[in-house]
Amino acid sequence: MVRPFLGGTSAERMITYQAADGEKPVVTGSDVWKTDWKDEGGGVWSTPYERHPWDHPEKWKSPFTGARYRCEQVFVDGAYLQQVDSKYAMKSPGTFFTADDNKAGTLFIHPAGDGNPRQRLIERSMRQHCFYPAVKGLGYIHLRGINFRHSAAPEFSKDWGSIGMRAVVSVRYGNHWLIEDNVIEWGN
């Protein structure tokens, strides 16, 4: 994650984050996940799993339950897996499900294609942002030509009540930003 501490001072003196000529940089909120996988049969695999500390919508002032409120993303060989509400809904390849007791649990994946996940690239979103200023209100920042992807942040929390400026790329109450020619994808 990129966390600038300083902004520019004017439109002529902006702090710029940009791709070098001919390069296509990627800033990702996911990590490669190497773990022990258990074959559950039918193309489904499982592994021990722990939820993110910030991902507990059932504890909010107005609690929400179910997978659609959880901020989880899993990718296999770069392909997004669709989160489903139960292990039994994983009949189709390209899905995942998490089962837990709010302490520890199990992640189930049903990736497309054949093959042991130990020999595939498995990524899990681990950060809430890809670009998030360390200081509120920074001004005069320019982002250009960068691919930002795979962040997972809740859209509601008991601490801030609503969206709370959580995003793949956040200006965090900043001013005079120029964000151009970037790719922003797979934010949850």
Coordinates of N, CA and C in Angstrom, one line a residue:
M1 N 0.8 -1.2 0.0 CA 0.0 0.0 0.0 C 0.9 1.2 0.0
V2 N 0.5 2.2 -0.7 CA 1.2 3.5 -0.8 C 0.5 4.5 0.2
R3 N 1.3 5.1 1.1 CA 0.7 6.0 2.1 C 1.5 7.3 2.2
P4 N 1.2 8.2 1.3 CA 2.0 9.5 1.3 C 1.8 10.3 2.6
F5 N 2.8 10.9 3.1 CA 2.8 11.8 4.2 C 2.8 13.2 3.9
L6 N 3.2 13.5 2.6 CA 3.2 14.9 2.2 C 2.5 15.1 0.9
G7 N 1.9 16.3 0.7 CA 1.3 16.7 -0.6 C 2.1 17.8 -1.2
G8 N 1.7 18.2 -2.4 CA 2.4 19.3 -3.0 C 2.0 20.6 -2.4
T9 N 2.4 21.7 -3.0 CA 2.1 23.1 -2.5 C 1.3 23.9 -3.4
S10 N 1.2 23.5 -4.7 CA 0.4 24.2 -5.7 C 0.3 23.3 -6.9
A11 N -0.5 23.8 -7.9 CA -0.7 23.1 -9.1 C 0.6 22.9 -9.9
E12 N 1.5 23.9 -9.7 CA 2.8 23.8 -10.4 C 3.8 22.9 -9.6
R13 N 3.5 22.6 -8.3 CA 4.4 21.9 -7.5 C 3.7 20.7 -6.8
M14 N 3.1 19.8 -7.7 CA 2.4 18.7 -7.2 C 3.3 17.5 -6.9
I15 N 3.0 16.6 -6.0 CA 3.7 15.4 -5.8 C 3.0 14.4 -6.8
T16 N 3.9 13.8 -7.7 CA 3.3 12.9 -8.7 C 3.8 11.5 -8.5
Y17 N 2.8 10.6 -8.6 CA 3.1 9.1 -8.6 C 2.7 8.6 -10.0
Q18 N 3.6 8.2 -10.8 CA 3.3 7.8 -12.1 C 4.2 6.6 -12.6
A19 N 3.6 5.9 -13.6 CA 4.4 4.9 -14.2 C 5.6 5.4 -15.0
A20 N 6.7 4.7 -15.0 CA 7.9 5.1 -15.8 C 7.5 4.8 -17.2
D21 N 8.1 5.4 -18.2 CA 7.9 5.2 -19.6 C 8.0 3.7 -19.9
G22 N 6.9 3.2 -20.5 CA 6.9 1.8 -20.9 C 6.6 0.8 -19.8
E23 N 6.4 1.3 -18.6 CA 6.1 0.4 -17.5 C 4.6 0.4 -17.2
K24 N 4.1 -0.7 -16.5 CA 2.7 -0.8 -16.1 C 2.7 -1.3 -14.6
P25 N 3.0 -0.4 -13.7 CA 3.1 -0.8 -12.3 C 1.7 -1.2 -11.7
V26 N 1.7 -2.1 -10.8 CA 0.5 -2.6 -10.1 C 0.7 -2.4 -8.6
V27 N -0.2 -1.8 -8.0 CA -0.2 -1.7 -6.5 C -1.4 -2.5 -6.1
T28 N -1.2 -3.5 -5.3 CA -2.2 -4.5 -5.0 C -2.5 -4.6 -3.5
G29 N -3.7 -4.8 -3.1 CA -4.1 -5.0 -1.7 C -4.1 -6.5 -1.4
S30 N -3.7 -7.3 -2.3 CA -3.7 -8.8 -2.0 C -2.3 -9.3 -1.8
D31 N -2.2 -10.4 -1.2 CA -1.0 -11.1 -1.0 C -1.1 -12.5 -1.6
V32 N 0.0 -13.1 -2.1 CA 0.0 -14.5 -2.5 C -0.2 -15.3 -1.2
W33 N -1.1 -16.3 -1.3 CA -1.4 -17.1 -0.2 C -1.0 -18.5 -0.4
K34 N 0.0 -18.9 0.4 CA 0.5 -20.2 0.3 C 0.1 -20.9 1.6
T35 N -0.6 -22.0 1.5 CA -1.2 -22.6 2.7 C -1.4 -24.1 2.4
D36 N -1.8 -24.9 3.4 CA -2.1 -26.3 3.1 C -3.5 -26.4 2.7
W37 N -3.7 -27.0 1.6 CA -5.1 -27.2 1.0 C -5.5 -28.7 1.2
K38 N -6.7 -28.9 1.5 CA -7.3 -30.2 1.7 C -8.3 -30.4 0.5
D39 N -8.2 -31.5 -0.2 CA -9.2 -31.8 -1.2 C -10.5 -32.3 -0.6
E40 N -11.6 -31.5 -0.9 CA -12.9 -31.8 -0.4 C -13.7 -32.6 -1.4
G41 N -13.2 -32.8 -2.6 CA -13.9 -33.6 -3.7 C -14.7 -32.6 -4.5
G42 N -15.0 -33.1 -5.7 CA -15.8 -32.3 -6.7 C -15.2 -31.0 -7.1
G43 N -13.8 -30.8 -7.0 CA -13.2 -29.6 -7.4 C -13.1 -28.6 -6.3
V44 N -13.6 -28.9 -5.1 CA -13.6 -28.0 -4.0 C -12.4 -28.3 -3.1
W45 N -11.7 -27.2 -2.6 CA -10.5 -27.4 -1.7 C -10.8 -26.5 -0.5
S46 N -10.2 -26.8 0.6 CA -10.3 -26.1 1.9 C -9.0 -25.8 2.6
T47 N -9.0 -24.8 3.4 CA -7.8 -24.5 4.2 C -8.2 -23.7 5.4
P48 N -7.5 -23.8 6.5 CA -7.8 -23.0 7.7 C -7.8 -21.5 7.3
Y49 N -8.6 -20.7 8.0 CA -8.8 -19.3 7.6 C -9.1 -18.5 8.8
E50 N -8.6 -17.2 8.8 CA -8.9 -16.3 9.8 C -9.4 -15.0 9.2
R51 N -10.5 -14.4 9.7 CA -11.0 -13.2 9.1 C -10.1 -12.0 9.4
H52 N -10.3 -10.9 8.6 CA -9.6 -9.7 8.9 C -10.1 -9.1 10.2
P53 N -9.3 -8.4 10.9 CA -9.8 -7.8 12.2 C -10.8 -6.8 12.0
W54 N -10.9 -6.1 10.8 CA -11.9 -5.0 10.5 C -13.1 -5.6 9.9
D55 N -13.2 -6.9 9.6 CA -14.3 -7.5 8.9 C -15.2 -8.2 9.8
H56 N -16.0 -7.5 10.6 CA -17.0 -8.1 11.5 C -18.3 -7.3 11.4
P57 N -19.0 -7.4 10.3 CA -20.3 -6.6 10.2 C -21.4 -7.0 11.1
E58 N -21.2 -8.2 11.7 CA -22.2 -8.6 12.7 C -22.1 -7.9 14.0
K59 N -21.0 -7.2 14.2 CA -20.8 -6.4 15.4 C -21.1 -4.9 15.3
W60 N -21.5 -4.5 14.1 CA -21.8 -3.0 13.9 C -23.1 -2.6 14.7
K61 N -23.3 -1.3 14.8 CA -24.5 -0.8 15.5 C -25.7 -1.4 14.9
S62 N -25.8 -1.4 13.6 CA -26.9 -2.1 12.9 C -26.3 -3.3 12.2
P63 N -26.3 -4.5 12.9 CA -25.5 -5.7 12.5 C -26.0 -6.2 11.1
F64 N -25.1 -6.7 10.3 CA -25.4 -7.3 9.1 C -24.7 -8.7 9.1
T65 N -25.4 -9.7 8.6 CA -24.8 -11.0 8.5 C -24.9 -11.5 7.0
G66 N -24.0 -12.4 6.7 CA -24.0 -13.0 5.4 C -22.8 -12.5 4.6
A67 N -22.4 -13.4 3.6 CA -21.2 -13.1 2.8 C -21.2 -11.8 2.1
R68 N -22.4 -11.3 1.7 CA -22.4 -10.1 0.9 C -21.9 -8.8 1.7
Y69 N -21.9 -8.9 3.0 CA -21.4 -7.8 3.8 C -20.0 -8.0 4.3
R70 N -19.4 -9.1 3.9 CA -18.0 -9.3 4.3 C -17.0 -8.8 3.3
C71 N -15.9 -8.3 3.7 CA -14.9 -7.8 2.7 C -13.8 -8.8 2.5
E72 N -14.1 -9.7 1.6 CA -13.2 -10.8 1.3 C -13.1 -11.0 -0.2
Q73 N -12.0 -11.2 -0.7 CA -11.8 -11.5 -2.1 C -10.7 -12.5 -2.3
V74 N -10.9 -13.5 -3.2 CA -9.9 -14.5 -3.5 C -9.8 -14.6 -5.0
F75 N -8.5 -14.7 -5.4 CA -8.2 -14.8 -6.9 C -7.3 -16.0 -7.1
V76 N -7.6 -16.8 -8.2 CA -6.9 -17.9 -8.6 C -6.3 -17.7 -9.9
D77 N -5.0 -17.7 -10.1 CA -4.3 -17.4 -11.3 C -4.8 -16.1 -11.9
G78 N -5.1 -15.1 -11.1 CA -5.6 -13.8 -11.5 C -7.1 -13.7 -11.7
A79 N -7.8 -14.8 -11.7 CA -9.2 -14.8 -11.9 C -10.0 -14.6 -10.5
Y80 N -10.9 -13.7 -10.5 CA -11.7 -13.5 -9.3 C -12.7 -14.6 -9.0
L81 N -12.8 -15.1 -7.8 CA -13.7 -16.1 -7.4 C -14.9 -15.4 -6.8
Q82 N -16.1 -15.8 -7.2 CA -17.4 -15.2 -6.7 C -17.7 -15.7 -5.3
Q83 N -17.9 -14.9 -4.3 CA -18.3 -15.3 -3.0 C -19.7 -15.8 -2.9
V84 N -20.0 -16.9 -2.3 CA -21.3 -17.5 -2.2 C -21.7 -17.6 -0.7
D85 N -22.9 -17.8 -0.4 CA -23.4 -17.8 1.0 C -23.3 -19.2 1.7
S86 N -23.0 -20.2 1.0 CA -22.8 -21.5 1.7 C -21.9 -22.5 0.9
K87 N -21.4 -23.5 1.6 CA -20.6 -24.5 0.9 C -21.4 -25.2 -0.2
Y88 N -22.7 -25.3 0.0 CA -23.5 -26.1 -0.9 C -23.8 -25.3 -2.2
A89 N -23.6 -24.0 -2.1 CA -23.7 -23.1 -3.3 C -22.5 -23.1 -4.2
M90 N -21.5 -23.9 -3.9 CA -20.2 -24.0 -4.6 C -20.2 -25.0 -5.7
K91 N -21.4 -25.3 -6.3 CA -21.4 -26.3 -7.3 C -20.7 -25.9 -8.6
S92 N -20.7 -24.6 -8.8 CA -20.0 -24.1 -10.1 C -18.6 -23.7 -9.8
P93 N -17.7 -24.0 -10.7 CA -16.3 -23.5 -10.5 C -16.3 -21.9 -10.5
G94 N -15.3 -21.4 -9.9 CA -15.1 -19.9 -9.8 C -15.8 -19.3 -8.6
T95 N -16.0 -20.1 -7.5 CA -16.6 -19.6 -6.3 C -15.8 -19.9 -5.1
F96 N -16.1 -19.2 -4.0 CA -15.5 -19.4 -2.7 C -16.5 -19.1 -1.6
F97 N -16.3 -19.7 -0.4 CA -17.1 -19.6 0.7 C -16.2 -19.6 2.0
T98 N -16.6 -18.8 3.0 CA -15.9 -18.9 4.3 C -16.9 -19.3 5.4
A99 N -16.4 -20.2 6.2 CA -17.2 -20.6 7.3 C -16.4 -20.4 8.6
D100 N -17.0 -19.7 9.6 CA -16.2 -19.4 10.8 C -17.1 -19.2 12.0
D101 N -16.4 -19.2 13.1 CA -17.2 -19.0 14.4 C -16.7 -17.7 15.0
N102 N -16.3 -16.7 14.2 CA -15.8 -15.4 14.6 C -14.4 -15.5 15.2
K103 N -13.8 -16.6 15.3 CA -12.5 -16.8 15.8 C -11.6 -17.4 14.7
A104 N -11.9 -18.5 14.3 CA -11.2 -19.2 13.3 C -12.2 -19.9 12.4
G105 N -11.7 -20.3 11.2 CA -12.7 -21.0 10.3 C -12.0 -21.6 9.2
T106 N -12.8 -21.8 8.1 CA -12.3 -22.5 6.9 C -12.7 -21.8 5.7
L107 N -11.8 -21.7 4.8 CA -12.0 -21.1 3.4 C -12.2 -22.3 2.5
F108 N -13.2 -22.3 1.7 CA -13.5 -23.2 0.6 C -13.4 -22.5 -0.7
I109 N -12.6 -23.1 -1.6 CA -12.6 -22.6 -3.0 C -12.9 -23.6 -4.0
H110 N -13.5 -23.2 -5.1 CA -13.8 -24.1 -6.2 C -13.3 -23.4 -7.5
P111 N -12.0 -23.5 -7.7 CA -11.4 -22.7 -8.8 C -11.8 -23.4 -10.2
A112 N -11.8 -22.6 -11.2 CA -12.1 -23.1 -12.5 C -10.9 -23.9 -13.0
G113 N -11.1 -24.9 -13.8 CA -10.0 -25.7 -14.3 C -9.6 -26.8 -13.3
D114 N -8.7 -27.6 -13.7 CA -8.3 -28.7 -12.8 C -7.0 -28.3 -12.1
G115 N -6.6 -29.0 -11.1 CA -5.3 -28.8 -10.5 C -5.4 -28.4 -9.1
N116 N -4.4 -28.9 -8.4 CA -4.2 -28.7 -7.0 C -3.8 -27.2 -6.8
P117 N -4.5 -26.5 -5.8 CA -4.2 -25.1 -5.6 C -2.8 -24.8 -5.1
R118 N -2.1 -25.9 -4.7 CA -0.7 -25.7 -4.2 C 0.2 -25.4 -5.4
Q119 N -0.3 -25.7 -6.7 CA 0.5 -25.4 -7.9 C -0.1 -24.2 -8.7
R120 N -1.0 -23.5 -8.0 CA -1.6 -22.3 -8.7 C -1.3 -21.0 -7.9
L121 N -1.5 -19.9 -8.5 CA -1.3 -18.6 -7.8 C -2.6 -18.3 -7.1
I122 N -2.6 -18.3 -5.8 CA -3.8 -18.0 -5.0 C -3.5 -16.7 -4.3
E123 N -4.4 -15.7 -4.5 CA -4.2 -14.4 -3.8 C -5.4 -14.1 -3.0
R124 N -5.2 -13.4 -1.8 CA -6.3 -13.0 -1.0 C -6.1 -11.6 -0.6
S125 N -7.2 -10.8 -0.8 CA -7.2 -9.4 -0.4 C -6.8 -9.2 1.1
M126 N -5.8 -8.5 1.4 CA -5.3 -8.3 2.8 C -5.3 -6.9 3.3
R127 N -5.5 -5.9 2.4 CA -5.4 -4.5 2.8 C -6.7 -3.8 2.4
Q128 N -7.1 -2.8 3.2 CA -8.3 -2.1 2.9 C -8.1 -1.1 1.7
H129 N -6.9 -0.7 1.4 CA -6.6 0.3 0.4 C -5.4 -0.1 -0.4
C130 N -5.2 0.5 -1.5 CA -4.0 0.4 -2.3 C -3.2 1.7 -2.2
F131 N -4.0 2.8 -2.1 CA -3.4 4.2 -2.0 C -4.2 4.9 -1.0
Y132 N -3.6 5.3 0.1 CA -4.4 5.9 1.2 C -3.4 6.9 2.0
P133 N -3.6 8.2 1.9 CA -2.7 9.1 2.6 C -2.6 8.8 4.1
A134 N -1.5 8.9 4.6 CA -1.3 8.7 6.1 C -1.8 10.0 6.9
V135 N -1.9 11.1 6.2 CA -2.4 12.3 6.8 C -3.6 12.8 6.1
K136 N -4.6 13.2 6.8 CA -5.9 13.7 6.2 C -5.6 15.1 5.6
G137 N -6.3 15.3 4.4 CA -6.3 16.6 3.8 C -5.2 17.0 3.0
L138 N -4.4 16.0 2.5 CA -3.2 16.4 1.6 C -3.7 17.0 0.3
G139 N -3.0 17.9 -0.2 CA -3.4 18.6 -1.4 C -2.3 18.4 -2.5
Y140 N -2.7 18.6 -3.7 CA -1.8 18.6 -4.9 C -1.1 17.3 -5.1
I141 N -1.8 16.2 -5.2 CA -1.2 14.9 -5.5 C -1.7 14.5 -6.9
H142 N -0.8 13.9 -7.7 CA -1.2 13.5 -9.1 C -0.8 12.0 -9.2
L143 N -1.8 11.2 -9.6 CA -1.7 9.8 -9.8 C -1.9 9.5 -11.3
R144 N -0.9 8.9 -12.0 CA -1.1 8.7 -13.4 C -0.5 7.3 -13.8
G145 N -1.2 6.5 -14.6 CA -0.7 5.3 -15.2 C -0.4 4.1 -14.3
I146 N -1.2 4.0 -13.2 CA -0.9 2.9 -12.3 C -2.2 2.0 -12.2
N147 N -2.0 0.7 -12.0 CA -3.1 -0.2 -11.8 C -3.2 -0.5 -10.3
F148 N -4.3 -0.1 -9.8 CA -4.6 -0.4 -8.4 C -5.7 -1.5 -8.3
R149 N -5.4 -2.5 -7.5 CA -6.4 -3.6 -7.4 C -6.4 -4.4 -6.1
H150 N -7.5 -5.1 -5.9 CA -7.6 -6.2 -4.9 C -7.7 -5.6 -3.5
S151 N -8.2 -4.5 -3.2 CA -8.4 -4.1 -1.8 C -9.8 -4.5 -1.3
A152 N -9.9 -4.7 0.0 CA -11.1 -5.2 0.6 C -11.4 -4.4 1.9
A153 N -12.4 -3.5 1.8 CA -12.7 -2.6 3.0 C -14.2 -2.7 3.2
P154 N -14.6 -2.6 4.4 CA -16.1 -2.6 4.7 C -16.6 -1.2 4.3
E155 N -17.9 -1.2 3.9 CA -18.5 0.1 3.6 C -19.3 0.7 4.8
F156 N -19.2 0.0 5.9 CA -19.9 0.5 7.1 C -19.2 0.0 8.3
S157 N -19.1 0.9 9.3 CA -18.5 0.5 10.6 C -19.1 1.2 11.7
K158 N -19.1 0.6 12.9 CA -19.6 1.3 14.1 C -18.8 2.5 14.4
D159 N -17.5 2.5 14.0 CA -16.6 3.6 14.3 C -16.9 4.9 13.5
W160 N -17.3 4.7 12.2 CA -17.5 5.9 11.4 C -18.8 5.9 10.7
G161 N -19.7 4.9 10.9 CA -21.1 5.1 10.6 C -21.5 4.9 9.1
S162 N -20.7 5.3 8.2 CA -21.0 5.1 6.8 C -19.8 4.8 6.0
I163 N -19.8 5.2 4.7 CA -18.7 4.8 3.8 C -17.3 5.1 4.4
G164 N -17.1 6.2 5.1 CA -15.9 6.5 5.8 C -14.6 6.6 4.9
M165 N -14.8 7.0 3.7 CA -13.6 7.2 2.8 C -12.8 6.0 2.6
R166 N -13.4 4.8 2.6 CA -12.7 3.6 2.4 C -12.8 3.2 0.9
A167 N -11.7 3.1 0.2 CA -11.7 2.8 -1.2 C -10.4 2.3 -1.7
V168 N -10.4 1.7 -2.9 CA -9.1 1.2 -3.4 C -8.1 2.3 -3.4
V169 N -8.5 3.5 -4.0 CA -7.7 4.7 -3.9 C -8.5 5.7 -3.2
S170 N -8.0 6.3 -2.1 CA -8.7 7.3 -1.3 C -7.9 8.6 -1.3
V171 N -8.6 9.7 -1.4 CA -8.0 11.0 -1.3 C -8.0 11.4 0.2
R172 N -8.7 10.8 1.0 CA -8.8 11.0 2.4 C -8.9 12.5 2.8
Y173 N -10.0 13.1 2.3 CA -10.4 14.5 2.5 C -9.4 15.5 1.9
G174 N -8.6 15.0 0.9 CA -7.6 15.8 0.2 C -8.2 16.8 -0.8
N175 N -7.4 17.6 -1.3 CA -7.9 18.7 -2.3 C -6.9 18.8 -3.4
H176 N -7.4 19.2 -4.5 CA -6.6 19.5 -5.7 C -5.8 18.3 -6.2
W177 N -6.4 17.1 -6.2 CA -5.8 15.9 -6.7 C -6.1 15.8 -8.2
L178 N -5.2 15.2 -9.0 CA -5.4 14.9 -10.4 C -5.2 13.4 -10.5
I179 N -6.2 12.6 -10.8 CA -6.1 11.2 -10.9 C -6.5 10.8 -12.4
E180 N -5.5 10.4 -13.2 CA -5.8 10.1 -14.6 C -5.1 8.9 -15.1
D181 N -5.7 8.3 -16.1 CA -5.1 7.1 -16.8 C -4.7 6.0 -15.9
N182 N -5.4 5.8 -14.8 CA -5.2 4.6 -14.0 C -6.2 3.6 -14.2
V183 N -5.9 2.4 -13.8 CA -6.9 1.3 -13.8 C -7.1 0.9 -12.3
I184 N -8.4 1.0 -11.9 CA -8.8 0.7 -10.5 C -9.8 -0.5 -10.6
E185 N -9.4 -1.7 -10.1 CA -10.2 -2.8 -10.3 C -10.3 -3.7 -9.0
W186 N -11.3 -4.5 -8.9 CA -11.5 -5.5 -7.9 C -11.3 -4.9 -6.5
G187 N -12.1 -3.9 -6.2 CA -12.2 -3.4 -4.8 C -13.5 -3.9 -4.2
N188 N -13.4 -4.3 -3.0 CA -14.6 -4.8 -2.4 C -15.0 -3.9 -1.2

